[in-house]
Coordinates of C-alpha atoms and ligand atoms in Angstrom, one line a residue:
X952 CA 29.1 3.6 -20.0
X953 CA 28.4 0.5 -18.1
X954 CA 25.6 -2.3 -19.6
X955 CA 22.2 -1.2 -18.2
X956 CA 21.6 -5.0 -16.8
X957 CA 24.5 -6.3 -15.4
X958 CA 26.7 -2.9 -14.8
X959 CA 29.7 -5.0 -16.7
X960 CA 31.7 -3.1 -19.4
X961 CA 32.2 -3.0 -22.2
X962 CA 28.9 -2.3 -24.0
X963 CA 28.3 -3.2 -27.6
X964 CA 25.6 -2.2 -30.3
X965 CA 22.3 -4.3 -29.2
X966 CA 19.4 -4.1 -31.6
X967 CA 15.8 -3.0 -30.0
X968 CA 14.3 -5.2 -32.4
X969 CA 16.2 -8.7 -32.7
X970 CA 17.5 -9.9 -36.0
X971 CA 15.6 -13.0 -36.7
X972 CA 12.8 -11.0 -37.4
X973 CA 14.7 -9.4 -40.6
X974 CA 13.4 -13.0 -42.5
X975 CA 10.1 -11.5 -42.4
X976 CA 10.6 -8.6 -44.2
X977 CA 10.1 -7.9 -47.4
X978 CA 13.4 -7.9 -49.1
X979 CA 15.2 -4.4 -49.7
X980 CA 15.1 -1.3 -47.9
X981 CA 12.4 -0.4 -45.2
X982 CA 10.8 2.0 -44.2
X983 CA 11.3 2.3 -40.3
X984 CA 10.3 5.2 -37.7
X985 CA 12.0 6.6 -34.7
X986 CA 10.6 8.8 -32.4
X987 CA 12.2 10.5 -29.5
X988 CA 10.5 12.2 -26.5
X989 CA 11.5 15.2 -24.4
X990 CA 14.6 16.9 -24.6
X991 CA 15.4 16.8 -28.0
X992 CA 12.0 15.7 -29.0
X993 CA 11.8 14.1 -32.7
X994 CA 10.2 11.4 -35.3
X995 CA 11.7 10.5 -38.0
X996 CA 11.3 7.9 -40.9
X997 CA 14.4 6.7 -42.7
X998 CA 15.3 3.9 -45.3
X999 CA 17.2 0.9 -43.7
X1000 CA 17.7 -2.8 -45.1
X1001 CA 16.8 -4.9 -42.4
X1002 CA 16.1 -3.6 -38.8
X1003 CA 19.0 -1.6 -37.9
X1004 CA 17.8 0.4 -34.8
X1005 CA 20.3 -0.4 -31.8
X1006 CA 21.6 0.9 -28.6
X1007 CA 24.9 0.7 -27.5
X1008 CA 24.2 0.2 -24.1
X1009 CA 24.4 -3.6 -23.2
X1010 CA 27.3 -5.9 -22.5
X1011 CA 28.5 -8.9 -24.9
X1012 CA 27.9 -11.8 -21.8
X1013 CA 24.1 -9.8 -21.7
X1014 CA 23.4 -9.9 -25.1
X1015 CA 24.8 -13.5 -26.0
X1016 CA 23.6 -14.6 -22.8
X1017 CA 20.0 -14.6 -21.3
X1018 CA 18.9 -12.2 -23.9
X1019 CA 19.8 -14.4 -27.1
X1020 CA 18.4 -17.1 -24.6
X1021 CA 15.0 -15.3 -23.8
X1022 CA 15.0 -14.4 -28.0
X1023 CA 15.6 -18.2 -28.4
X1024 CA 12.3 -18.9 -26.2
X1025 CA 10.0 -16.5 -27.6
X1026 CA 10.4 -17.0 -31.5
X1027 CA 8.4 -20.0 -31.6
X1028 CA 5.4 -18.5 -29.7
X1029 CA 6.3 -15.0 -31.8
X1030 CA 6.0 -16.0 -35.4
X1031 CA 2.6 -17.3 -35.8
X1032 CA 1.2 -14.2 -34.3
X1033 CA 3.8 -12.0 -36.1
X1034 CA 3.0 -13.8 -39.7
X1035 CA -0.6 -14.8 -40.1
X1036 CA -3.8 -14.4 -38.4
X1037 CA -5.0 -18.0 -38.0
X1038 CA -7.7 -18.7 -35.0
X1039 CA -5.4 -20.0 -31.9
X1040 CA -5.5 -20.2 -28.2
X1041 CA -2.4 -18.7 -26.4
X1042 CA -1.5 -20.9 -23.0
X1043 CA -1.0 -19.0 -19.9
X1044 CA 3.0 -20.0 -20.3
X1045 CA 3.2 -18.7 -23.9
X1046 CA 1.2 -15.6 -22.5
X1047 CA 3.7 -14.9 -20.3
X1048 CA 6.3 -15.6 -22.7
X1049 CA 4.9 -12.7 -24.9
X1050 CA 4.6 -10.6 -21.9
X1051 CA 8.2 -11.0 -20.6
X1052 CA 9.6 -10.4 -24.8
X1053 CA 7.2 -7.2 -24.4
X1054 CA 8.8 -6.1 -21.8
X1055 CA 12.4 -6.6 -22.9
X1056 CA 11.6 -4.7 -26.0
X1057 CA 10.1 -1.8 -24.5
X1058 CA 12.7 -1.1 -22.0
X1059 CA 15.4 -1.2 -25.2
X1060 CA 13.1 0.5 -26.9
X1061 CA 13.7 3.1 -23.5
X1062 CA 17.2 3.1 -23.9
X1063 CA 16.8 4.8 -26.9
X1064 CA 16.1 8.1 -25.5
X1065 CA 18.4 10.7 -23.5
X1066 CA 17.0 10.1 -20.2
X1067 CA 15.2 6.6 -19.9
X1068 CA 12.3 6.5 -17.8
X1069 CA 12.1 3.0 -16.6
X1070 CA 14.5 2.5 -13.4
X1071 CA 17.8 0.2 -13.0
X1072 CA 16.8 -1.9 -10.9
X1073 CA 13.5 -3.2 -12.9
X1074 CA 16.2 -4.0 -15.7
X1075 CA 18.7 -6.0 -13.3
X1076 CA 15.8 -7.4 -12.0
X1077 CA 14.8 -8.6 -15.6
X1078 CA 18.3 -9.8 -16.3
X1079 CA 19.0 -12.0 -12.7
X1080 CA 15.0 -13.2 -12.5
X1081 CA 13.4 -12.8 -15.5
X1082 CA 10.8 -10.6 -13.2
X1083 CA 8.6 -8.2 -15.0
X1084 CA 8.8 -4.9 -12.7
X1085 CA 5.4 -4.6 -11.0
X1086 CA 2.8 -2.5 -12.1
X1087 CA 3.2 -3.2 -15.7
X1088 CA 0.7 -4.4 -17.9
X1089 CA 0.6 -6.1 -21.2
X1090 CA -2.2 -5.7 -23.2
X1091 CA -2.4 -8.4 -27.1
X1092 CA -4.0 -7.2 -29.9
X1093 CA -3.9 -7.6 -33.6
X1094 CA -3.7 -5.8 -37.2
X1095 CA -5.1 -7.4 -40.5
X1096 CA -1.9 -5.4 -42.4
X1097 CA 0.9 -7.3 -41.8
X1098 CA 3.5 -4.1 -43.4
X1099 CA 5.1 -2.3 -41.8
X1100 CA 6.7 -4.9 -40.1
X1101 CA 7.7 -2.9 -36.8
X1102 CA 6.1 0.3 -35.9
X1103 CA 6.8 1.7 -32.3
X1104 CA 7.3 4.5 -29.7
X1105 CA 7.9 5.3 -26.7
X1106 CA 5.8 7.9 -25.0
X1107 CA 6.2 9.6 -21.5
X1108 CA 2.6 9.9 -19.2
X1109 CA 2.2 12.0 -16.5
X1110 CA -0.4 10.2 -14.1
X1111 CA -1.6 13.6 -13.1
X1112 CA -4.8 12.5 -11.8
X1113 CA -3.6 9.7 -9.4
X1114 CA -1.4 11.7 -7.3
X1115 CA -1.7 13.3 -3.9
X1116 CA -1.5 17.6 -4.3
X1117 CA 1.7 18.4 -3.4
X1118 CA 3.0 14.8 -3.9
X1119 CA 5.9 14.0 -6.4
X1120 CA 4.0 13.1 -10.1
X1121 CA 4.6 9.8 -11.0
X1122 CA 5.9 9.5 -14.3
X1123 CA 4.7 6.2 -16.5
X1124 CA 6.1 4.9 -19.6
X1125 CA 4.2 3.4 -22.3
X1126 CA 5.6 1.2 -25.1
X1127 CA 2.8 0.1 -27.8
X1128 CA 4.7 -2.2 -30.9
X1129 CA 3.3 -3.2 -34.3
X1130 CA 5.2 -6.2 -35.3
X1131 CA 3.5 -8.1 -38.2
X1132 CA 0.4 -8.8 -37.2
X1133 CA 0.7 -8.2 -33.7
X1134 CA 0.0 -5.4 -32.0
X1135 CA 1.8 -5.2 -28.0
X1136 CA 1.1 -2.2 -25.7
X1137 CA 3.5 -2.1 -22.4
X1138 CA 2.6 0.1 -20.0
X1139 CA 4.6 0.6 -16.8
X1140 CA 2.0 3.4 -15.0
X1141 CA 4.9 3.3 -11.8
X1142 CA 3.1 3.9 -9.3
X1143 CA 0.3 1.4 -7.6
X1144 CA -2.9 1.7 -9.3
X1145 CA -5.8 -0.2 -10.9
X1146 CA -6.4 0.4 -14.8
X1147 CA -9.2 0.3 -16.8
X1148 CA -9.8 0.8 -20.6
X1149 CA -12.6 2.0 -22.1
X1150 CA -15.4 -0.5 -22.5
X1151 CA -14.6 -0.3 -26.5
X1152 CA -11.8 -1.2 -26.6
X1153 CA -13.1 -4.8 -24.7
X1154 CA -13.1 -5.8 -28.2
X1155 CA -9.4 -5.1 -29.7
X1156 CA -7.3 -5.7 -26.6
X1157 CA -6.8 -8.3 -24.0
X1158 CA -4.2 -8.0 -21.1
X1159 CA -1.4 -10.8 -20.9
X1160 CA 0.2 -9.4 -17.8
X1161 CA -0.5 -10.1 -15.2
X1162 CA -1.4 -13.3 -15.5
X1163 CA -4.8 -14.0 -16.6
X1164 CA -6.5 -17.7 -15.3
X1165 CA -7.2 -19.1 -18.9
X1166 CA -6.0 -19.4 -22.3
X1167 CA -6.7 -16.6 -24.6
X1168 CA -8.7 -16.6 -28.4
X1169 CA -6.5 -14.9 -30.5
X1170 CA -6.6 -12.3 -32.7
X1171 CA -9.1 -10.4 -31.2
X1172 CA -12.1 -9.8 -33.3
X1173 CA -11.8 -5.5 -33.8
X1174 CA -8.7 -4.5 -35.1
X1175 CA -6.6 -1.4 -36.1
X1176 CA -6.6 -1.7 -40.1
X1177 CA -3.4 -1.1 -41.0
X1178 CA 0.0 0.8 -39.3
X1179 CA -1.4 4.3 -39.6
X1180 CA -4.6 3.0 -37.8
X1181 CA -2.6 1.5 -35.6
X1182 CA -0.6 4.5 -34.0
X1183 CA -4.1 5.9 -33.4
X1184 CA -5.7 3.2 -31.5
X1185 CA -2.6 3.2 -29.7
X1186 CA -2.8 7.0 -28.5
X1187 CA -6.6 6.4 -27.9
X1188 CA -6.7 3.4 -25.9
X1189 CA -3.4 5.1 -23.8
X1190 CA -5.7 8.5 -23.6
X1191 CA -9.2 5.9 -22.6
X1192 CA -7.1 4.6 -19.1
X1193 CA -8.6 4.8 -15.8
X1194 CA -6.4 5.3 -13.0
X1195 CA -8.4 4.6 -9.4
X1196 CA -6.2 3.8 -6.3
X1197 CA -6.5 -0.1 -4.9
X1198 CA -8.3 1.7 -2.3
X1199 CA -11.0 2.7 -4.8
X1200 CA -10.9 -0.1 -6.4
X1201 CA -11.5 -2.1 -3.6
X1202 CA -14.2 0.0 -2.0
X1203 CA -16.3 0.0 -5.4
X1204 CA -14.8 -3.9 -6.4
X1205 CA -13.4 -2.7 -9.8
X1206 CA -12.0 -5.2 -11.9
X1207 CA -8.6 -4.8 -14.0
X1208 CA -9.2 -4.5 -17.8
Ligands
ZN1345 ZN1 25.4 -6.9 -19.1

């Protein structure tokens, strides 16, 4: 096994979610859920103390390196969000900060199953240019229940609808995190494509990536209540997505949500 980034050997234990956010949990053991998709589908709860879900698929230079480096970066834009729900404004460089943890996150979180979905070269791309692959979006939200500290999946989407017939089916990947207060939804649809939410969901989500032109109100005013509420906004906002081509979008001058 080579380290997903770089391709150096050899790989050690990496955690999906990074230590220094084990000072805000509540002290003794968590509850902390895992699910799995296709082959070998499962989802299961377990009791850990601290947050001990890792992958042992990076390499020592990788993880010491520009991945303790990018942790190093985020934190300080992180913890406000992650700990309280005070009024702010998020820059376009802290947006992008956010946006570029997110993605990190998700594609460990990706690692995590048999067969990943996200490709090698988005991740060496990650790695040697801190480049968010294209076609991914980052959507913000927030939740007024700060436990349970991390809730997150993975979940496989066939775009079924914005394929040619007969054409290979694209297959996306979407990543939504609950971490504190913070709510993160990655979605990498892989293929070309303008998205669109459900007009309700206006409300509860605004996209970080790509870039936006101005600094973001933040936490949004309509909110999942609590983690449970949570995983079901997350599967409903996933299941409100319109796919139209950059063709269609252009022709009826859609706007990205
Ligand atoms: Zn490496």
């Amino acid at each position: 096994m080579s380290c997903v980034f770089c391709g150096g050997a050899p790989v050690t234990k990496e955690h999906v979610f990074p230590q220094w956010l084990n000072e805000h949990l509540r002290p003794g053991r968590q509850r902390t859920e895992q699910a799995r998709y296709g082959n070998g589908a499962y989802d299961k709860t377990r009791e850990t103390v601290g947050l001990d879900f890792t992958v042992k698929k990076v390499c020592a230079p990788c993880n010491n390196g520009w991945m303790s480096q990018m942790e190093v970066a985020s934190r300080d834009v992180l913890t406000p969000l992650i700990t309280g729900q005070d009024l702010s404004l998020i820059s376009l460089p802290q947006q992008r900060q956010i946006a570029l943890w997110a993605t990190k996150t998700a594609m460990m979180a990706d690692q995590t199953q048999h067969t990943p979905l996200l490709p090698s070269h988005h991740l060496r791309r990650l790695r040697t240019h801190r480049a968010i692959p294209g076609g991914t979006r980052v959507w913000i939200g927030g939740c007024p229940q700060r436990e349970p500290l991390v809730t997150s999946l993975t979940v496989k989407v066939d775009l079924t609808n914005v394929s040619a017939p007969g054409s290979p089916q694209p297959v996306g990947f979407y990543c939504p995190m609950k971490i504190g207060h913070l709510c993160l939804y990655v979605y990498f649809p892989a293929v070309d494509v303008v998205i669109q939410h459900a007009r309700e969901f206006h409300l509860s989500v605004a996209r970080i990536w790509p870039r936006r032109s101005s600094t973001l109100p933040f936490p949004p005013p309509v909110q999942p209540q609590d983690g449970e509420a949570f995983e079901y906004f997350a599967d409903a906002l996933q299941e409100s997505l319109y796919f139209y081509t950059p063709e269609e979008a252009a022709q009826h001058r859609l706007k990205e949500s």
